[in-house]
Coordinates of C-alpha atoms in Angstrom, one line a residue:
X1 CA 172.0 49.0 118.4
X2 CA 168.9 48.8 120.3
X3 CA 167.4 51.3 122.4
X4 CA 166.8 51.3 126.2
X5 CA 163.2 52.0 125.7
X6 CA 162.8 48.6 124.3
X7 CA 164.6 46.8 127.1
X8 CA 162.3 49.1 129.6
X9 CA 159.0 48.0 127.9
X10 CA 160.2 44.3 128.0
X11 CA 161.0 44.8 131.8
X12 CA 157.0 45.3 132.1
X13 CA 156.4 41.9 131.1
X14 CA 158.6 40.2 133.3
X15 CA 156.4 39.4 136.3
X16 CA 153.9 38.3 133.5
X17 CA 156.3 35.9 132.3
X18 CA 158.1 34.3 134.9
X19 CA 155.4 34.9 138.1
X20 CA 158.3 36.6 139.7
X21 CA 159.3 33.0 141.1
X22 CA 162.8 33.0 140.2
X23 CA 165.5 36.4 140.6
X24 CA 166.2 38.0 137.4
X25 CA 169.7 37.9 136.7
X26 CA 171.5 35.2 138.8
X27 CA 172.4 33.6 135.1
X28 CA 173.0 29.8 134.0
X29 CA 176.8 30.8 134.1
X30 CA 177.3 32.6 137.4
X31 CA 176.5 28.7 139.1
X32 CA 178.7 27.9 141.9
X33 CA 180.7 24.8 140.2
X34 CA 181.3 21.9 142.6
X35 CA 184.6 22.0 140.2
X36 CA 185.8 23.2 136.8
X37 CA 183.5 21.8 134.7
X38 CA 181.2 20.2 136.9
X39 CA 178.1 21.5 139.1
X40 CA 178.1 18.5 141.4
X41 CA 180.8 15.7 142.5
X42 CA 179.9 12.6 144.4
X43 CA 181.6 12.2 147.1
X44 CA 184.1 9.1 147.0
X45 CA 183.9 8.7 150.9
X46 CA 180.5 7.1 150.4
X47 CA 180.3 3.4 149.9
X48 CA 176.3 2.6 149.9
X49 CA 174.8 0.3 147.4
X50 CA 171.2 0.4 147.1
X51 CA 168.2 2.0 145.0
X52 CA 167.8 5.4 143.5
X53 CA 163.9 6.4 142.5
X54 CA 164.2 9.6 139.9
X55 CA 161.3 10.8 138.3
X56 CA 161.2 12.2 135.0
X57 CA 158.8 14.1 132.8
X58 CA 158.1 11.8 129.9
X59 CA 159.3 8.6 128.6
X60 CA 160.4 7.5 125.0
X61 CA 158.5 7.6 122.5
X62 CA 160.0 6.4 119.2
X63 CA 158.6 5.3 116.1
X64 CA 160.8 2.0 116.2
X65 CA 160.5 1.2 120.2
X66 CA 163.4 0.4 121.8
X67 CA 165.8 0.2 118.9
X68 CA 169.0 2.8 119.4
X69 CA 169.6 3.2 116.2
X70 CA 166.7 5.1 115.3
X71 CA 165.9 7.2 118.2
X72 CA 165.7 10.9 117.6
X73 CA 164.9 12.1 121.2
X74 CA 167.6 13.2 124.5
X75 CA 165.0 11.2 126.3
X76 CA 165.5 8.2 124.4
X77 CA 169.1 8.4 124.1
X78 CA 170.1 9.0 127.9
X79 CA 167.6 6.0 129.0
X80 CA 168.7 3.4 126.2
X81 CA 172.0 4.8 127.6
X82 CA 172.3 2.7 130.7
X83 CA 171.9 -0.3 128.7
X84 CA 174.3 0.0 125.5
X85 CA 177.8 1.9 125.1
X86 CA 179.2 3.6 122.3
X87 CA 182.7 3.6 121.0
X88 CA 183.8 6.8 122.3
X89 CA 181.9 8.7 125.0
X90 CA 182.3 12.9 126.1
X91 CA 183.7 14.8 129.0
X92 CA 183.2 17.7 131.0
X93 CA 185.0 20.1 128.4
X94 CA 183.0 17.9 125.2
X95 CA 186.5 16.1 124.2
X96 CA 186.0 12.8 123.5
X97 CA 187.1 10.3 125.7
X98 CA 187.5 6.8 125.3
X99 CA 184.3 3.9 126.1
X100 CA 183.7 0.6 124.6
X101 CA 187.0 1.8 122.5
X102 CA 190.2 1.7 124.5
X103 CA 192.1 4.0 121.8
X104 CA 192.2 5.5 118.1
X105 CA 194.7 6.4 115.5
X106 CA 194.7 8.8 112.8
X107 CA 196.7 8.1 110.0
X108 CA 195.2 10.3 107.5
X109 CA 192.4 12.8 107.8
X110 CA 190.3 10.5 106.5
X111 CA 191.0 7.4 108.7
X112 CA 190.0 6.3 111.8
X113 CA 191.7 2.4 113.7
X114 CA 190.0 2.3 116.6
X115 CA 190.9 -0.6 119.6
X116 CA 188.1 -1.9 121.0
X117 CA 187.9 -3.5 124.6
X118 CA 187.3 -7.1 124.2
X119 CA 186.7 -7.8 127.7
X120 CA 183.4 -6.0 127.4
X121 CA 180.6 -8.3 127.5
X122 CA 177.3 -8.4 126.3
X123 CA 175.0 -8.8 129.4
X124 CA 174.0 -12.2 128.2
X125 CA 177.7 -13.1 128.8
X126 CA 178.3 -13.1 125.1
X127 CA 181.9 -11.6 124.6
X128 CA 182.1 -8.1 122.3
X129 CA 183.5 -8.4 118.7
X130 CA 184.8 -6.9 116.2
X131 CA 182.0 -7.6 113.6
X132 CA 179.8 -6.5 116.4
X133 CA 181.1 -3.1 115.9
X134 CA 181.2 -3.0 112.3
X135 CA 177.7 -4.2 111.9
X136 CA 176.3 -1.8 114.4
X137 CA 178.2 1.0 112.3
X138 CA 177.3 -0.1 109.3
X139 CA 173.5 -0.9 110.5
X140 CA 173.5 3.0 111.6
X141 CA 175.0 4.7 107.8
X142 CA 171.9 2.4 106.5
X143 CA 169.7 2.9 108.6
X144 CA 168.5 6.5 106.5
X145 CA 168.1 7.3 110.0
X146 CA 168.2 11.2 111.3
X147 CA 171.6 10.4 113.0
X148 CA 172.9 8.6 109.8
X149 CA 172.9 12.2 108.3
X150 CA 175.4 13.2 111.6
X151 CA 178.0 10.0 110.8
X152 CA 179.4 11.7 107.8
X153 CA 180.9 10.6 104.6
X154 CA 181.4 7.1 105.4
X155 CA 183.0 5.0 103.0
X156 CA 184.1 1.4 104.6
X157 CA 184.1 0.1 107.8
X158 CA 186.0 -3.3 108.3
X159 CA 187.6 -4.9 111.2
X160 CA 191.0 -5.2 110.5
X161 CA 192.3 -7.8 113.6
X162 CA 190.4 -9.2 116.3
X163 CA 190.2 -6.3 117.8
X164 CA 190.6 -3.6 115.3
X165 CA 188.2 -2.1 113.7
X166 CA 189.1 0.4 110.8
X167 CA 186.6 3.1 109.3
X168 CA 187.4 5.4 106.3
X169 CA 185.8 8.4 105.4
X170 CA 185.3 10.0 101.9
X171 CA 186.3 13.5 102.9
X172 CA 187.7 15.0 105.9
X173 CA 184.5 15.3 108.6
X174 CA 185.6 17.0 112.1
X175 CA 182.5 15.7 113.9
X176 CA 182.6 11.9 112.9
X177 CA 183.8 11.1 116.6
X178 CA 181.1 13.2 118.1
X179 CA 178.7 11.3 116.0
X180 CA 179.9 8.0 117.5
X181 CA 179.7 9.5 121.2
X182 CA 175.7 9.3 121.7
X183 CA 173.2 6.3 121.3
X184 CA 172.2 6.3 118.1
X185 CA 175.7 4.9 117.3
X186 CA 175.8 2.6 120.2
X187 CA 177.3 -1.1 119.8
X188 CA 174.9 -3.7 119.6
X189 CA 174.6 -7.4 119.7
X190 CA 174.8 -7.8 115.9
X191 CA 174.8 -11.8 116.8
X192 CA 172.0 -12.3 118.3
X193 CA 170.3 -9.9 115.6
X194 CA 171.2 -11.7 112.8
X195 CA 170.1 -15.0 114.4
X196 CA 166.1 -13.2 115.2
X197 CA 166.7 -14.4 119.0
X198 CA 166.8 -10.5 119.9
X199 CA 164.3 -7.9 118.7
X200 CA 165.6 -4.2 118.9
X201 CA 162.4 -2.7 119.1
X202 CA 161.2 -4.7 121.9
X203 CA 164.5 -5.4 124.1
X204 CA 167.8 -4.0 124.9
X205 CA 170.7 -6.1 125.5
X206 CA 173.9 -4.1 125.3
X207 CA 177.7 -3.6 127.3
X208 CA 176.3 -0.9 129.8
X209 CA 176.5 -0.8 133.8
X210 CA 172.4 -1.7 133.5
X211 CA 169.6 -4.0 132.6
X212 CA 166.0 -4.0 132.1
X213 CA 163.9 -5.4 134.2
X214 CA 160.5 -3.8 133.8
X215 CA 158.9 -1.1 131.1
X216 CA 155.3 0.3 131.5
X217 CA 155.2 3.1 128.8
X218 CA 154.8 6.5 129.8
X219 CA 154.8 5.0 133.7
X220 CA 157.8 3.5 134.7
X221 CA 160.9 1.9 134.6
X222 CA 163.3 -0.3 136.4
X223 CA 166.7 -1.2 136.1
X224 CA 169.4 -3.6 138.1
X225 CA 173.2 -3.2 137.6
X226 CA 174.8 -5.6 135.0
X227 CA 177.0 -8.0 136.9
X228 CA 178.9 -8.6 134.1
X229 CA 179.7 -4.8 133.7
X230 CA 183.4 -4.2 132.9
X231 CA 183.1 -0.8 134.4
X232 CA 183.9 -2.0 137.5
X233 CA 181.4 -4.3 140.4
X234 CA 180.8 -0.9 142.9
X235 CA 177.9 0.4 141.3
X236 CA 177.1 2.4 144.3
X237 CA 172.9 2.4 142.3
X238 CA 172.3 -1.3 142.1
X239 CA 168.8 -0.5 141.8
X240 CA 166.7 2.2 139.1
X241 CA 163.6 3.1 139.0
X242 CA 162.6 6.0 136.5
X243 CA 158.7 6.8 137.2
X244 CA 156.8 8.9 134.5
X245 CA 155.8 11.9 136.3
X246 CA 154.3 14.3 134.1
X247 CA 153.3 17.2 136.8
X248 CA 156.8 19.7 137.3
X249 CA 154.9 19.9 141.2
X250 CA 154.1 16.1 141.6
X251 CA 157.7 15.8 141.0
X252 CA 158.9 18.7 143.5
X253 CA 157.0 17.0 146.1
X254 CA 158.6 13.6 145.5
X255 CA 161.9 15.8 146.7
X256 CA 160.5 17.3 149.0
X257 CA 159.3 14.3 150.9
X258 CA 162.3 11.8 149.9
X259 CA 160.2 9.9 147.6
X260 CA 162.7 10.5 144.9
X261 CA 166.4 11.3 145.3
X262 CA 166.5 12.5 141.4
X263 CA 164.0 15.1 139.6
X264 CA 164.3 16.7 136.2
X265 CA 162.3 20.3 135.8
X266 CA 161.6 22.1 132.5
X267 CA 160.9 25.5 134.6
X268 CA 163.3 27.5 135.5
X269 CA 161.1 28.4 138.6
X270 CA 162.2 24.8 140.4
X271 CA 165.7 26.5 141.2
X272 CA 163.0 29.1 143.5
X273 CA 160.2 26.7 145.0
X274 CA 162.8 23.9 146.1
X275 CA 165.7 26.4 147.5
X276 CA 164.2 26.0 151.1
X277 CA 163.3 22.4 150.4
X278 CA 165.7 20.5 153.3
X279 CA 168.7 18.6 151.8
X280 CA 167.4 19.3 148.1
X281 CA 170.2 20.4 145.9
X282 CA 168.5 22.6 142.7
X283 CA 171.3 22.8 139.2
X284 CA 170.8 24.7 136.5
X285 CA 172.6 22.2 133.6
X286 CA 173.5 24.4 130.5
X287 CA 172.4 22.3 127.7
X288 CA 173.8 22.8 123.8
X289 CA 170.0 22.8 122.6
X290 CA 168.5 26.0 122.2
X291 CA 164.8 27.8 120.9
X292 CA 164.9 29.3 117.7
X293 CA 162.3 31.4 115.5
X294 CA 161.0 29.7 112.4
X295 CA 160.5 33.2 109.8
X296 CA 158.3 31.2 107.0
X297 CA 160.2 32.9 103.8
X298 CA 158.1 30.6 100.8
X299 CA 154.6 31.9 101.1
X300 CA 153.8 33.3 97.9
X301 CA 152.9 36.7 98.3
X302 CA 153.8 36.6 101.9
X303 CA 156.1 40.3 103.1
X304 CA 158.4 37.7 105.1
X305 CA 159.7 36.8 100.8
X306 CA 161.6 39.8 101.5
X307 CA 164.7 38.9 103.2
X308 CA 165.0 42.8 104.2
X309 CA 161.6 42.5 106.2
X310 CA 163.2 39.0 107.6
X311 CA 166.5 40.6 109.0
X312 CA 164.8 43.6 110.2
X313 CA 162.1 41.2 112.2
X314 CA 165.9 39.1 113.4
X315 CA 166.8 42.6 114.7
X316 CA 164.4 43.4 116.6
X317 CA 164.5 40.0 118.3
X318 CA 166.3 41.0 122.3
X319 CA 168.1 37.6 122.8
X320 CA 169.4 38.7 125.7
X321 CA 165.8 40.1 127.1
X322 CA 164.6 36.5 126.1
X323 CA 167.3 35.3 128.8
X324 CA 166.5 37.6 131.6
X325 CA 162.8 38.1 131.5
X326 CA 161.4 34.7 130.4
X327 CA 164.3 32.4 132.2
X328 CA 165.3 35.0 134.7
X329 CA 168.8 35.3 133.4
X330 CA 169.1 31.4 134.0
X331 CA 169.8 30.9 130.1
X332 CA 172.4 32.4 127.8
X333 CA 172.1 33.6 124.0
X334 CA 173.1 32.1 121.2
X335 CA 173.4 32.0 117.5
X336 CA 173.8 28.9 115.2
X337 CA 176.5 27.1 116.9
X338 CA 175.7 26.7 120.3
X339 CA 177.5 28.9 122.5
X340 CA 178.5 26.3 125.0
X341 CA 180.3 24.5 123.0
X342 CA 184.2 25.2 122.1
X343 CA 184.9 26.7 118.9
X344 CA 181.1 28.7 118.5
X345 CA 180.4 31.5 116.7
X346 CA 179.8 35.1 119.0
X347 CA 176.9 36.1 119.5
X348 CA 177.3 39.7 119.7
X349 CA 179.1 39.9 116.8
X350 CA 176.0 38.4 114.7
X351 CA 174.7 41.0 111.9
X352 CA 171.4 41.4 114.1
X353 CA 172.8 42.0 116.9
X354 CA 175.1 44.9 115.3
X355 CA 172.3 46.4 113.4
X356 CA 170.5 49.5 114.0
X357 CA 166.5 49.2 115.5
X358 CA 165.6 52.6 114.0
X359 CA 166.7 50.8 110.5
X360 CA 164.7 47.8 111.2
X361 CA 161.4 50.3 111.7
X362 CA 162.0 52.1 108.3
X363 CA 162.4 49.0 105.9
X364 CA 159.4 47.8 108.0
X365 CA 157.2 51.1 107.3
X366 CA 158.3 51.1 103.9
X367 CA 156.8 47.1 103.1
X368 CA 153.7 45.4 103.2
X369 CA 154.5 43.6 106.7
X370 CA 153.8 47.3 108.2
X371 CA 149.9 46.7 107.3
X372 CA 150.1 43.1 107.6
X373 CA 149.3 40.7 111.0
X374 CA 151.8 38.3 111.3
X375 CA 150.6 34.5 113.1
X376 CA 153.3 33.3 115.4
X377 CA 152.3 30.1 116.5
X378 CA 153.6 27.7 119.3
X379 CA 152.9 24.0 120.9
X380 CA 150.9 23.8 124.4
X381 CA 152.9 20.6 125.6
X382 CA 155.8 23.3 126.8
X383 CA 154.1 26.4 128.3
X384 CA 157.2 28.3 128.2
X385 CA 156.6 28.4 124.4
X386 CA 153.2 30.5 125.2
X387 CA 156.0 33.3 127.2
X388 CA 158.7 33.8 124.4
X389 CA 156.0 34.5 122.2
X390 CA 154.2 37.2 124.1
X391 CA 157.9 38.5 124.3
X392 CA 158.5 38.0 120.6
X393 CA 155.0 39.6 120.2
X394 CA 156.4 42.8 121.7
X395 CA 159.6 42.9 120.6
X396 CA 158.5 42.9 116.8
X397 CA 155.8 45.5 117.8
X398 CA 158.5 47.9 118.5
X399 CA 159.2 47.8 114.9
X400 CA 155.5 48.2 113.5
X401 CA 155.1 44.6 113.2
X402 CA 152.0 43.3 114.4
X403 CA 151.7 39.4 115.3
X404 CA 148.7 37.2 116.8
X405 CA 150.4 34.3 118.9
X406 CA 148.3 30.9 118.1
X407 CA 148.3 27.9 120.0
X408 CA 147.8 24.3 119.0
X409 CA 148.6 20.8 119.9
X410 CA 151.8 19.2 119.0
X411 CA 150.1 17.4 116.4
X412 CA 148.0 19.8 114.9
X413 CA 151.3 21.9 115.2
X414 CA 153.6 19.6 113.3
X415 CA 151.2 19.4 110.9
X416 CA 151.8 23.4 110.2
X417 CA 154.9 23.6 110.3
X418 CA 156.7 20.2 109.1
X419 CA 154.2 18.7 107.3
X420 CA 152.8 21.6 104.6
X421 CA 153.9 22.9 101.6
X422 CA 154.3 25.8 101.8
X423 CA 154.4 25.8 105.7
X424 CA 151.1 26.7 106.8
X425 CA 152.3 30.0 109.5
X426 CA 153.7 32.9 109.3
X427 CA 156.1 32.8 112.4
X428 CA 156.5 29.6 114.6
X429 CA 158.7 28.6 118.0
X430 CA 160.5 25.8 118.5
X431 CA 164.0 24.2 119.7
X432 CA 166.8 22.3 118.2
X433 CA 169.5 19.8 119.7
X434 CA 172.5 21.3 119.7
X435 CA 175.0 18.3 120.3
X436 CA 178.6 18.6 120.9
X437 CA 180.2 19.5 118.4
X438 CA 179.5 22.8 117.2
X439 CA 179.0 22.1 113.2
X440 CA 176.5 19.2 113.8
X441 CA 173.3 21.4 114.2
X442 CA 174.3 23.6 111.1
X443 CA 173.4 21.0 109.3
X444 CA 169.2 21.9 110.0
X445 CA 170.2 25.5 108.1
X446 CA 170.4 23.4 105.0
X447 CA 166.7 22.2 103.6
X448 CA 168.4 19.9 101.3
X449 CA 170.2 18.0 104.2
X450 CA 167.5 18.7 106.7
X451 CA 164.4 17.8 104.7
X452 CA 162.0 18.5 107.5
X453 CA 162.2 22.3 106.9
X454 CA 161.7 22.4 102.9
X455 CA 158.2 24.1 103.7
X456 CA 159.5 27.6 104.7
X457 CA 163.6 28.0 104.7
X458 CA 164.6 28.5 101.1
X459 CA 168.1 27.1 99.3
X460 CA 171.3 29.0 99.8
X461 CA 174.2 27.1 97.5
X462 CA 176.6 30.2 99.9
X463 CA 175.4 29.1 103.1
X464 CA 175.5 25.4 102.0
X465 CA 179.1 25.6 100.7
X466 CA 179.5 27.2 104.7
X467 CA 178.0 24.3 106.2
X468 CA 179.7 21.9 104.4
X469 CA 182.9 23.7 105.0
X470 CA 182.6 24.0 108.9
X471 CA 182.3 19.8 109.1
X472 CA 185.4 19.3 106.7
X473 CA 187.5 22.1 108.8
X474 CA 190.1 20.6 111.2
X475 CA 192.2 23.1 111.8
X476 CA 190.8 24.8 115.0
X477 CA 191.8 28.3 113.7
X478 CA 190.0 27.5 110.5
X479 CA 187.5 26.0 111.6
X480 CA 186.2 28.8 113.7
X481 CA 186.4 31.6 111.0
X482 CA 184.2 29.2 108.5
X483 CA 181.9 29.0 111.6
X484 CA 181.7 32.7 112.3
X485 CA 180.6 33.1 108.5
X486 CA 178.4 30.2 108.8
X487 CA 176.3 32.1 111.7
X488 CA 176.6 35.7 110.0
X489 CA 175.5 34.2 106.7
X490 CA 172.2 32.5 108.4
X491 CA 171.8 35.3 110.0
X492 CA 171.0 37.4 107.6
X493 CA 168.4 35.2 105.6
X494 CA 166.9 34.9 108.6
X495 CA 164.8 32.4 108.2
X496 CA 166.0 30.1 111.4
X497 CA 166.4 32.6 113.9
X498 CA 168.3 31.0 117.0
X499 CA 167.3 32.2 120.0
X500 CA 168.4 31.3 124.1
X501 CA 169.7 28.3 125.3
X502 CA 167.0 25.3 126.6
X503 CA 167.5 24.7 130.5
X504 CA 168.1 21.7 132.4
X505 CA 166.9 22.1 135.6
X506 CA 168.4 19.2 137.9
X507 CA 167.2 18.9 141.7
X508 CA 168.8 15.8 143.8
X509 CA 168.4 14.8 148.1
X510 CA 171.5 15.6 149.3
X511 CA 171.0 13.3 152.2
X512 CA 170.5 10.2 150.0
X513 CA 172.6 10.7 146.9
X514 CA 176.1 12.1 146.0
X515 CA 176.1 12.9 142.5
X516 CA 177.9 13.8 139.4
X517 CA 176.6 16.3 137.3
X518 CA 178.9 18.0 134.5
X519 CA 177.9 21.8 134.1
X520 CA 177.3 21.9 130.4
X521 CA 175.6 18.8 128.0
X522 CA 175.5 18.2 124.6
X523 CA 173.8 15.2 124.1
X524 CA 170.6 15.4 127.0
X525 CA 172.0 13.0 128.9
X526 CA 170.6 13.2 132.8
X527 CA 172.6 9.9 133.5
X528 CA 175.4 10.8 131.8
X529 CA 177.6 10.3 135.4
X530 CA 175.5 7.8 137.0
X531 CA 177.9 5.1 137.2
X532 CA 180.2 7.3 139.6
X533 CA 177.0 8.0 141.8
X534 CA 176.9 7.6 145.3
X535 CA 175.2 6.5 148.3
X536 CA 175.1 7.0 152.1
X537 CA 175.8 3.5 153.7
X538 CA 172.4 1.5 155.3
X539 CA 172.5 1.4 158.8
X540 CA 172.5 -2.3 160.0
X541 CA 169.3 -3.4 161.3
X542 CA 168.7 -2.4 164.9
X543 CA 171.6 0.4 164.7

């Protein structure tokens, strides 16, 4: 257990840390809900049609351009999303729901019919397909792609009637629908593909309530409704434009003034600086994706070989002081599953959290880390990085470890931590998607499945056979005692140390838009809801 002194000394910090902007303590779950599940509902009574401006921090950026397929970023995924539909969508509880398929049937564990909705339309007027939705699911499983690794053990996909579409699976795989409910497995036009008269990286043409008009990278965007959308003709926002906006106060003054009726904000402090803003509305979305310590364990020679000196630095890590003081209590703990999401693994019943600090000091004292300066080292692009570390930084302290916090570039960053072998740092900050179903991120624990962590998380054939086990679980029941082990079992390497939960920080003009916003996300979707936005009615002209 930890001692009080610990969570005192922290407590010094927090002004520091958070500039005393936001109240320590409200927390992410103590919201006020709109309703169960949701932190705000538009309000049906309004019938405007018009334009909505939101302005957003950054734009995609994807090695392939505009191609769904490939893209690896929330970003990416919730903009591509206005254009192109998947199969099978999420709701405000993450059960999947039904999208560009109208149903499903599960014969067998290991089979999946789906029905898709041929009155969809492409928004060139081109009718959906069946083969469109077995190329697009076969393009995806080839693609080698990061979210071809989430799709599972696919073994055929063949449309079996005109509007029929069956996929089998290898083995059992409890997250295949999840997989199919964000971009990445979106339906495309695998017609006009095939013919070269559309190019994926350049343009979008998809089944979804919107169309592009106009792209400027990293400046702006703007979409018009798709007449031709099956979703139904009152798209209360006919008009979109997203502006690049990289300044968090640029964008509270767009708010503030009713230059924009959407914001998104990375600091928590928004919900603080905008609460006396007029008719702005601040919401603190819980996202699945969380922060996570990186504890480099293949340096030769390195103390942090010693999985001992590893667990005892994961003790000494105060998720819940993480929570309070950095994110004045507006995030929530978590450990390898998210803890949002149904079916995740408790936190307080992690190893680390059980274990004794006084322990944690002696096996410290006793090793080479107790004379030794450990580098933690952390990306500028996201400044709350800089204020876990100093946290981190004296946390571990309180154990005898000593650490220097270094700060780089993303690039020169990557480089570190991704790119060399062994990885070139001792202790490093970053943050994982957690996505909505909670055996999908495990997957990152596994350096043979995961790739991009090879240079400092070592092989575990037990905590593989766990991972592998909590994606072929379907009983519930089941599933979530293979889970809990999962957790306990990375826990203990200590290698990937998961940390708090990554805030969403929502603000909205009340007096121009009414909308939907469902209290917890999986999959970084800001516009998850848009198409049930809505809008005060225009005055007529000289009314």
């Amino acid at each position: 257990a930890r001692v009080a002194s610990g969570a005192a000394l922290a407590l010094g910090l927090a002004c520091a840390l958070s500039s005393c902007a936001a109240p320590a303590g409200t927390g992410a779950g103590e919201q006020q809900e709109a309703a169960p599940g949701f932190l705000a509902v538009a309000d049906d009574a309004l019938d405007g049609q018009g334009a909505l401006t939101v302005q957003l921090d950054y734009d995609t950026s994807e090695a392939d351009g505009l191609d769904p397929a490939t893209a690896q970023t929330a970003r990416s995924w919730s903009i591509m999303g206005l254009v192109y539909e998947t199969l099978v969508t999420t709701d405000e509880n993450f059960e999947i729901q039904p999208e560009l398929a109208t149903s499903w049937e599960q014969p067998d564990d290991t089979t999946y019919v789906f029905t898709i909705d041929t009155t969809a339309t492409f928004s060139n007027g081109r009718a959906l397909t069946a083969d469109d939705v077995v190329g697009s699911l076969q393009r995806q499983i080839d693609s080698a792609s990061v979210w071809s690794g989430q799709m599972g053990p696919v073994e055929s996909i063949e449309a079996t009637g005109d509007d029929q579409v069956t996929v089998r699976l290898s083995s059992p795989y409890a997250p295949f629908l999840a997989a199919l409910a964000n971009t990445p497995a979106a339906i495309l036009p695998m017609q006009e593909i095939a013919d070269g008269s559309v190019d994926l990286t350049t343009t979008m043409l998809g089944t979804g309530p919107y169309v592009v008009d106009a792209h400027r990278q990293d400046e702006s965007w703007t979409f018009s409704a798709n007449p031709g959308w099956r979703g139904g003709d009152d798209l209360a926002v006919q008009t979109l434009e997203l502006q690049i906006v990289d300044q968090e106060t640029t964008r509270q003054a767009a708010l503030r003034e009713g230059s924009a009726g959407l914001a998104n904000f990375g600091s928590i402090d928004a919900l603080t600086q905008l609460a006396d803003a007029g008719d702005v509305q601040v919401v603190n979305q819980t996202q699945s994706d969380f922060y996570y310590l990186n504890v480099n364990s293949q340096i030769e020679g390195s103390p942090l070989q010693d999985q001992d000196v590893r667990f005892a630095i994961n003790t000494a890590i105060d998720r819940q002081a993480i929570a309070d003081i950095v994110f004045a209590g507006e995030s929530a703990p978590t450990g390898v599953t998210p803890s949002n999401l149904p079916g995740a693994c408790a936190v307080d019943a992690l190893p680390s959290e059980q274990a004794d600090l006084d322990e944690a000091r002696d096996v410290i004292a006793a090793s080479d880390a107790a004379g030794t300066t450990l580098d933690l080292i952390v990306y500028t692009s996201e400044p709350v990085m800089g204020q876990i570390a100093q946290l981190v930084q004296q946390q571990l302290a309180e154990i005898g470890v000593t650490v220097n916090i270094e700060q780089f570039d993303t690039a020169t960053y990557n480089a570190r931590v991704f790119t060399a072998q062994p990885g070139d740092f001792d202790l490093s900050l970053g943050w994982f998607a957690g996505y909505v179903d909670p055996s999908m991120v495990t997957k990152w624990w596994n350096p043979e499945q995961a790739g991009f962590n090879v240079g400092f998380t070592g092989v575990h054939e037990d905590l593989n056979e766990l991972i592998a086990a909590g994606a072929e679980a379907t009983d519930s029941a089941e599933r979530e005692t293979v889970l809990a082990d999962l957790c306990a079992s990375a826990d203990e390497y200590s290698e990937i140390v998961p940390l708090v939960h990554r805030p969403s920080i929502i603000g909205y003009d009340s007096a121009a838009l009414s909308p939907t916003i469902q209290s917890n996300e999986g999959y970084g979707d800001i516009f998850r809801d848009i198409a049930s936005y809505r809008l005060p009615a225009t005055p007529a002209s000289g009314e």
